[in-house]
PDB file of C-alpha atoms in Angstrom:
ATOM      1  CA  UNK A   1      18.076  -3.706   4.626  1.00  0.00           C
ATOM      2  CA  UNK A   2      16.338  -6.398   6.756  1.00  0.00           C
ATOM      3  CA  UNK A   3      15.085  -3.717   9.121  1.00  0.00           C
ATOM      4  CA  UNK A   4      13.797  -1.766   6.224  1.00  0.00           C
ATOM      5  CA  UNK A   5      11.755  -4.747   4.715  1.00  0.00           C
ATOM      6  CA  UNK A   6      10.498  -5.215   8.195  1.00  0.00           C
ATOM      7  CA  UNK A   7       9.435  -1.752   8.594  1.00  0.00           C
ATOM      8  CA  UNK A   8       7.785  -1.691   5.086  1.00  0.00           C
ATOM      9  CA  UNK A   9       5.903  -5.217   6.139  1.00  0.00           C
ATOM     10  CA  UNK A  10       4.576  -3.291   9.226  1.00  0.00           C
ATOM     11  CA  UNK A  11       3.444  -0.260   7.377  1.00  0.00           C
ATOM     12  CA  UNK A  12       1.645  -2.731   4.908  1.00  0.00           C
ATOM     13  CA  UNK A  13       0.062  -4.254   7.916  1.00  0.00           C
ATOM     14  CA  UNK A  14      -1.276  -0.819   9.010  1.00  0.00           C
ATOM     15  CA  UNK A  15      -2.541  -0.407   5.543  1.00  0.00           C
ATOM     16  CA  UNK A  16      -4.329  -3.643   5.822  1.00  0.00           C
ATOM     17  CA  UNK A  17      -6.336  -2.630   8.857  1.00  0.00           C
ATOM     18  CA  UNK A  18      -7.489   0.487   7.089  1.00  0.00           C
ATOM     19  CA  UNK A  19      -8.342  -1.710   4.115  1.00  0.00           C
ATOM     20  CA  UNK A  20     -10.564  -3.768   6.187  1.00  0.00           C
ATOM     21  CA  UNK A  21     -12.710  -0.766   6.953  1.00  0.00           C
ATOM     22  CA  UNK A  22     -12.938   0.124   3.455  1.00  0.00           C
ATOM     23  CA  UNK A  23     -13.833  -3.394   2.285  1.00  0.00           C
ATOM     24  CA  UNK A  24     -16.561  -3.274   4.984  1.00  0.00           C
ATOM     25  CA  UNK A  25     -17.936  -0.288   3.488  1.00  0.00           C
ATOM     26  CA  UNK A  26     -17.587  -1.484  -0.077  1.00  0.00           C
ATOM     27  CA  UNK A  27     -19.542  -4.856   0.779  1.00  0.00           C
ATOM     28  CA  UNK A  28     -22.386  -2.988   2.338  1.00  0.00           C
ATOM     29  CA  UNK A  29     -22.688  -0.260  -0.349  1.00  0.00           C
ATOM     30  CA  UNK A  30     -21.544  -2.149  -3.610  1.00  0.00           C
ATOM     31  CA  UNK A  31     -25.244  -2.219  -4.866  1.00  0.00           C
ATOM     32  CA  UNK A  32     -25.419   1.573  -4.667  1.00  0.00           C
ATOM     33  CA  UNK A  33     -22.428   2.282  -6.824  1.00  0.00           C
ATOM     34  CA  UNK A  34     -23.364   3.267 -10.347  1.00  0.00           C
ATOM     35  CA  UNK A  35     -20.318   4.243 -12.045  1.00  0.00           C
ATOM     36  CA  UNK A  36     -18.377   1.716 -13.940  1.00  0.00           C
ATOM     37  CA  UNK A  37     -14.904   3.031 -12.867  1.00  0.00           C
ATOM     38  CA  UNK A  38     -16.144   2.885  -9.264  1.00  0.00           C
ATOM     39  CA  UNK A  39     -17.214  -0.660  -9.566  1.00  0.00           C
ATOM     40  CA  UNK A  40     -13.904  -1.794 -10.853  1.00  0.00           C
ATOM     41  CA  UNK A  41     -11.963   0.012  -8.374  1.00  0.00           C
ATOM     42  CA  UNK A  42     -14.319  -1.678  -5.819  1.00  0.00           C
ATOM     43  CA  UNK A  43     -13.816  -5.166  -7.372  1.00  0.00           C
ATOM     44  CA  UNK A  44      -9.970  -4.618  -7.373  1.00  0.00           C
ATOM     45  CA  UNK A  45      -9.832  -3.981  -3.586  1.00  0.00           C
ATOM     46  CA  UNK A  46     -10.281  -7.427  -2.670  1.00  0.00           C
ATOM     47  CA  UNK A  47      -7.510  -8.960  -4.443  1.00  0.00           C
ATOM     48  CA  UNK A  48      -5.351  -6.173  -3.604  1.00  0.00           C
ATOM     49  CA  UNK A  49      -6.090  -7.029   0.047  1.00  0.00           C
ATOM     50  CA  UNK A  50      -4.566 -10.303  -0.383  1.00  0.00           C
ATOM     51  CA  UNK A  51      -1.854  -9.262  -2.243  1.00  0.00           C
ATOM     52  CA  UNK A  52      -0.942  -6.769   0.362  1.00  0.00           C
ATOM     53  CA  UNK A  53      -1.054  -9.496   2.964  1.00  0.00           C
ATOM     54  CA  UNK A  54       0.938 -11.994   0.938  1.00  0.00           C
ATOM     55  CA  UNK A  55       3.516  -9.258   0.061  1.00  0.00           C
ATOM     56  CA  UNK A  56       3.975  -8.029   3.582  1.00  0.00           C
ATOM     57  CA  UNK A  57       4.405 -11.577   4.994  1.00  0.00           C
ATOM     58  CA  UNK A  58       6.907 -12.167   2.323  1.00  0.00           C
ATOM     59  CA  UNK A  59       8.642  -9.040   2.906  1.00  0.00           C
ATOM     60  CA  UNK A  60       8.964  -9.575   6.603  1.00  0.00           C
ATOM     61  CA  UNK A  61      10.757 -12.886   5.921  1.00  0.00           C
ATOM     62  CA  UNK A  62      12.444 -11.565   2.808  1.00  0.00           C
ATOM     63  CA  UNK A  63      11.011 -14.075   0.462  1.00  0.00           C
ATOM     64  CA  UNK A  64      11.064 -13.780  -3.427  1.00  0.00           C
ATOM     65  CA  UNK A  65       7.432 -13.685  -3.596  1.00  0.00           C
ATOM     66  CA  UNK A  66       7.262 -10.677  -1.302  1.00  0.00           C
ATOM     67  CA  UNK A  67       9.249  -8.726  -3.542  1.00  0.00           C
ATOM     68  CA  UNK A  68       7.379  -9.944  -6.782  1.00  0.00           C
ATOM     69  CA  UNK A  69       4.117  -9.307  -5.038  1.00  0.00           C
ATOM     70  CA  UNK A  70       4.962  -5.741  -4.238  1.00  0.00           C
ATOM     71  CA  UNK A  71       6.021  -5.214  -8.023  1.00  0.00           C
ATOM     72  CA  UNK A  72       2.801  -6.456  -9.252  1.00  0.00           C
ATOM     73  CA  UNK A  73       0.990  -4.399  -6.612  1.00  0.00           C
ATOM     74  CA  UNK A  74       2.561  -1.016  -7.345  1.00  0.00           C
ATOM     75  CA  UNK A  75       0.508   0.131 -10.248  1.00  0.00           C
ATOM     76  CA  UNK A  76      -2.615  -1.049  -8.496  1.00  0.00           C
ATOM     77  CA  UNK A  77      -1.636   0.866  -5.383  1.00  0.00           C
ATOM     78  CA  UNK A  78      -1.366   4.074  -7.477  1.00  0.00           C
ATOM     79  CA  UNK A  79      -4.689   3.403  -9.124  1.00  0.00           C
ATOM     80  CA  UNK A  80      -6.508   2.429  -5.940  1.00  0.00           C
ATOM     81  CA  UNK A  81      -4.732   5.147  -4.039  1.00  0.00           C
ATOM     82  CA  UNK A  82      -3.471   2.366  -1.311  1.00  0.00           C
ATOM     83  CA  UNK A  83      -0.104   3.869  -0.159  1.00  0.00           C
ATOM     84  CA  UNK A  84       2.482   2.393   2.162  1.00  0.00           C
ATOM     85  CA  UNK A  85       2.185   5.601   4.386  1.00  0.00           C
ATOM     86  CA  UNK A  86      -1.418   6.338   3.319  1.00  0.00           C
ATOM     87  CA  UNK A  87      -2.540   6.849   6.951  1.00  0.00           C
ATOM     88  CA  UNK A  88      -0.811  10.157   7.185  1.00  0.00           C
ATOM     89  CA  UNK A  89      -3.699  11.487   5.017  1.00  0.00           C
ATOM     90  CA  UNK A  90      -5.837  10.931   8.082  1.00  0.00           C
ATOM     91  CA  UNK A  91      -3.633  12.855  10.487  1.00  0.00           C
ATOM     92  CA  UNK A  92      -5.473  16.303  10.031  1.00  0.00           C
ATOM     93  CA  UNK A  93      -8.778  14.678  10.927  1.00  0.00           C
ATOM     94  CA  UNK A  94      -7.168  12.965  14.084  1.00  0.00           C
ATOM     95  CA  UNK A  95      -5.884  16.208  15.198  1.00  0.00           C
ATOM     96  CA  UNK A  96      -9.108  18.029  14.734  1.00  0.00           C
ATOM     97  CA  UNK A  97      -8.329  20.136  11.645  1.00  0.00           C
ATOM     98  CA  UNK A  98     -10.683  19.525   8.980  1.00  0.00           C
ATOM     99  CA  UNK A  99      -9.449  22.078   6.495  1.00  0.00           C
ATOM    100  CA  UNK A 100      -9.210  20.808   3.007  1.00  0.00           C
ATOM    101  CA  UNK A 101      -5.786  22.217   2.322  1.00  0.00           C
ATOM    102  CA  UNK A 102      -3.721  19.471   4.090  1.00  0.00           C
ATOM    103  CA  UNK A 103      -5.132  16.587   1.825  1.00  0.00           C
ATOM    104  CA  UNK A 104      -3.612  17.572  -1.360  1.00  0.00           C
ATOM    105  CA  UNK A 105      -0.172  18.099   0.273  1.00  0.00           C
ATOM    106  CA  UNK A 106      -0.245  14.756   2.204  1.00  0.00           C
ATOM    107  CA  UNK A 107      -1.335  13.030  -0.850  1.00  0.00           C
ATOM    108  CA  UNK A 108       1.730  14.203  -2.735  1.00  0.00           C
ATOM    109  CA  UNK A 109       3.853  13.136   0.074  1.00  0.00           C
ATOM    110  CA  UNK A 110       2.235   9.563  -0.105  1.00  0.00           C
ATOM    111  CA  UNK A 111       3.030   9.498  -3.857  1.00  0.00           C
ATOM    112  CA  UNK A 112       6.600  10.493  -3.264  1.00  0.00           C
ATOM    113  CA  UNK A 113       7.016   8.053  -0.609  1.00  0.00           C
ATOM    114  CA  UNK A 114       5.361   5.370  -2.597  1.00  0.00           C
ATOM    115  CA  UNK A 115       8.088   5.868  -5.237  1.00  0.00           C
ATOM    116  CA  UNK A 116      10.990   6.045  -2.719  1.00  0.00           C
ATOM    117  CA  UNK A 117       9.603   2.594  -1.493  1.00  0.00           C
ATOM    118  CA  UNK A 118       9.714   1.178  -5.014  1.00  0.00           C
ATOM    119  CA  UNK A 119      13.458   2.328  -5.291  1.00  0.00           C
ATOM    120  CA  UNK A 120      14.384   0.999  -2.042  1.00  0.00           C
ATOM    121  CA  UNK A 121      12.638  -2.259  -2.513  1.00  0.00           C
ATOM    122  CA  UNK A 122      14.405  -2.746  -5.944  1.00  0.00           C
ATOM    123  CA  UNK A 123      17.933  -1.868  -4.418  1.00  0.00           C
ATOM    124  CA  UNK A 124      17.112  -4.262  -1.560  1.00  0.00           C
ATOM    125  CA  UNK A 125      16.100  -6.969  -3.885  1.00  0.00           C
ATOM    126  CA  UNK A 126      19.151  -6.534  -5.793  1.00  0.00           C
ATOM    127  CA  UNK A 127      21.385  -6.678  -2.907  1.00  0.00           C
ATOM    128  CA  UNK A 128      19.849  -9.566  -1.690  1.00  0.00           C
ATOM    129  CA  UNK A 129      20.364 -11.422  -4.893  1.00  0.00           C
ATOM    130  CA  UNK A 130      23.878 -10.433  -5.023  1.00  0.00           C
ATOM    131  CA  UNK A 131      24.299 -11.654  -1.471  1.00  0.00           C
ATOM    132  CA  UNK A 132      22.726 -15.027  -2.295  1.00  0.00           C
ATOM    133  CA  UNK A 133      24.930 -15.550  -5.481  1.00  0.00           C
ATOM    134  CA  UNK A 134      27.995 -15.338  -3.525  1.00  0.00           C
TER     135      UNK A 134
END
């Protein structure tokens, strides 16, 4: 399980790199957003950045706050589309394939992977707690 949590922390670090680029765009274009839902999601991106950073650090060292921060992040990750393997949605563009048919498929894969990650995190957290109590 230790390797799994370190891999998940590494994937979160990759997400943080892509989030920095998104936050940069949000900072420069925040005054141009008019819809309240866009403003809310833009404002939620900043605390999510710090929650993901704290969670990645905590998961890497298997600290309790790493697990708890992921449990807090989970619903916001779904709302803001910040997925653990979200970078796979950029693969068609990186390969020069700009057709719109791949994005919906890869987005569904990201959703599925996020729920699998939640399941594995809960199982690993329970296993870690059982090992500590013995």
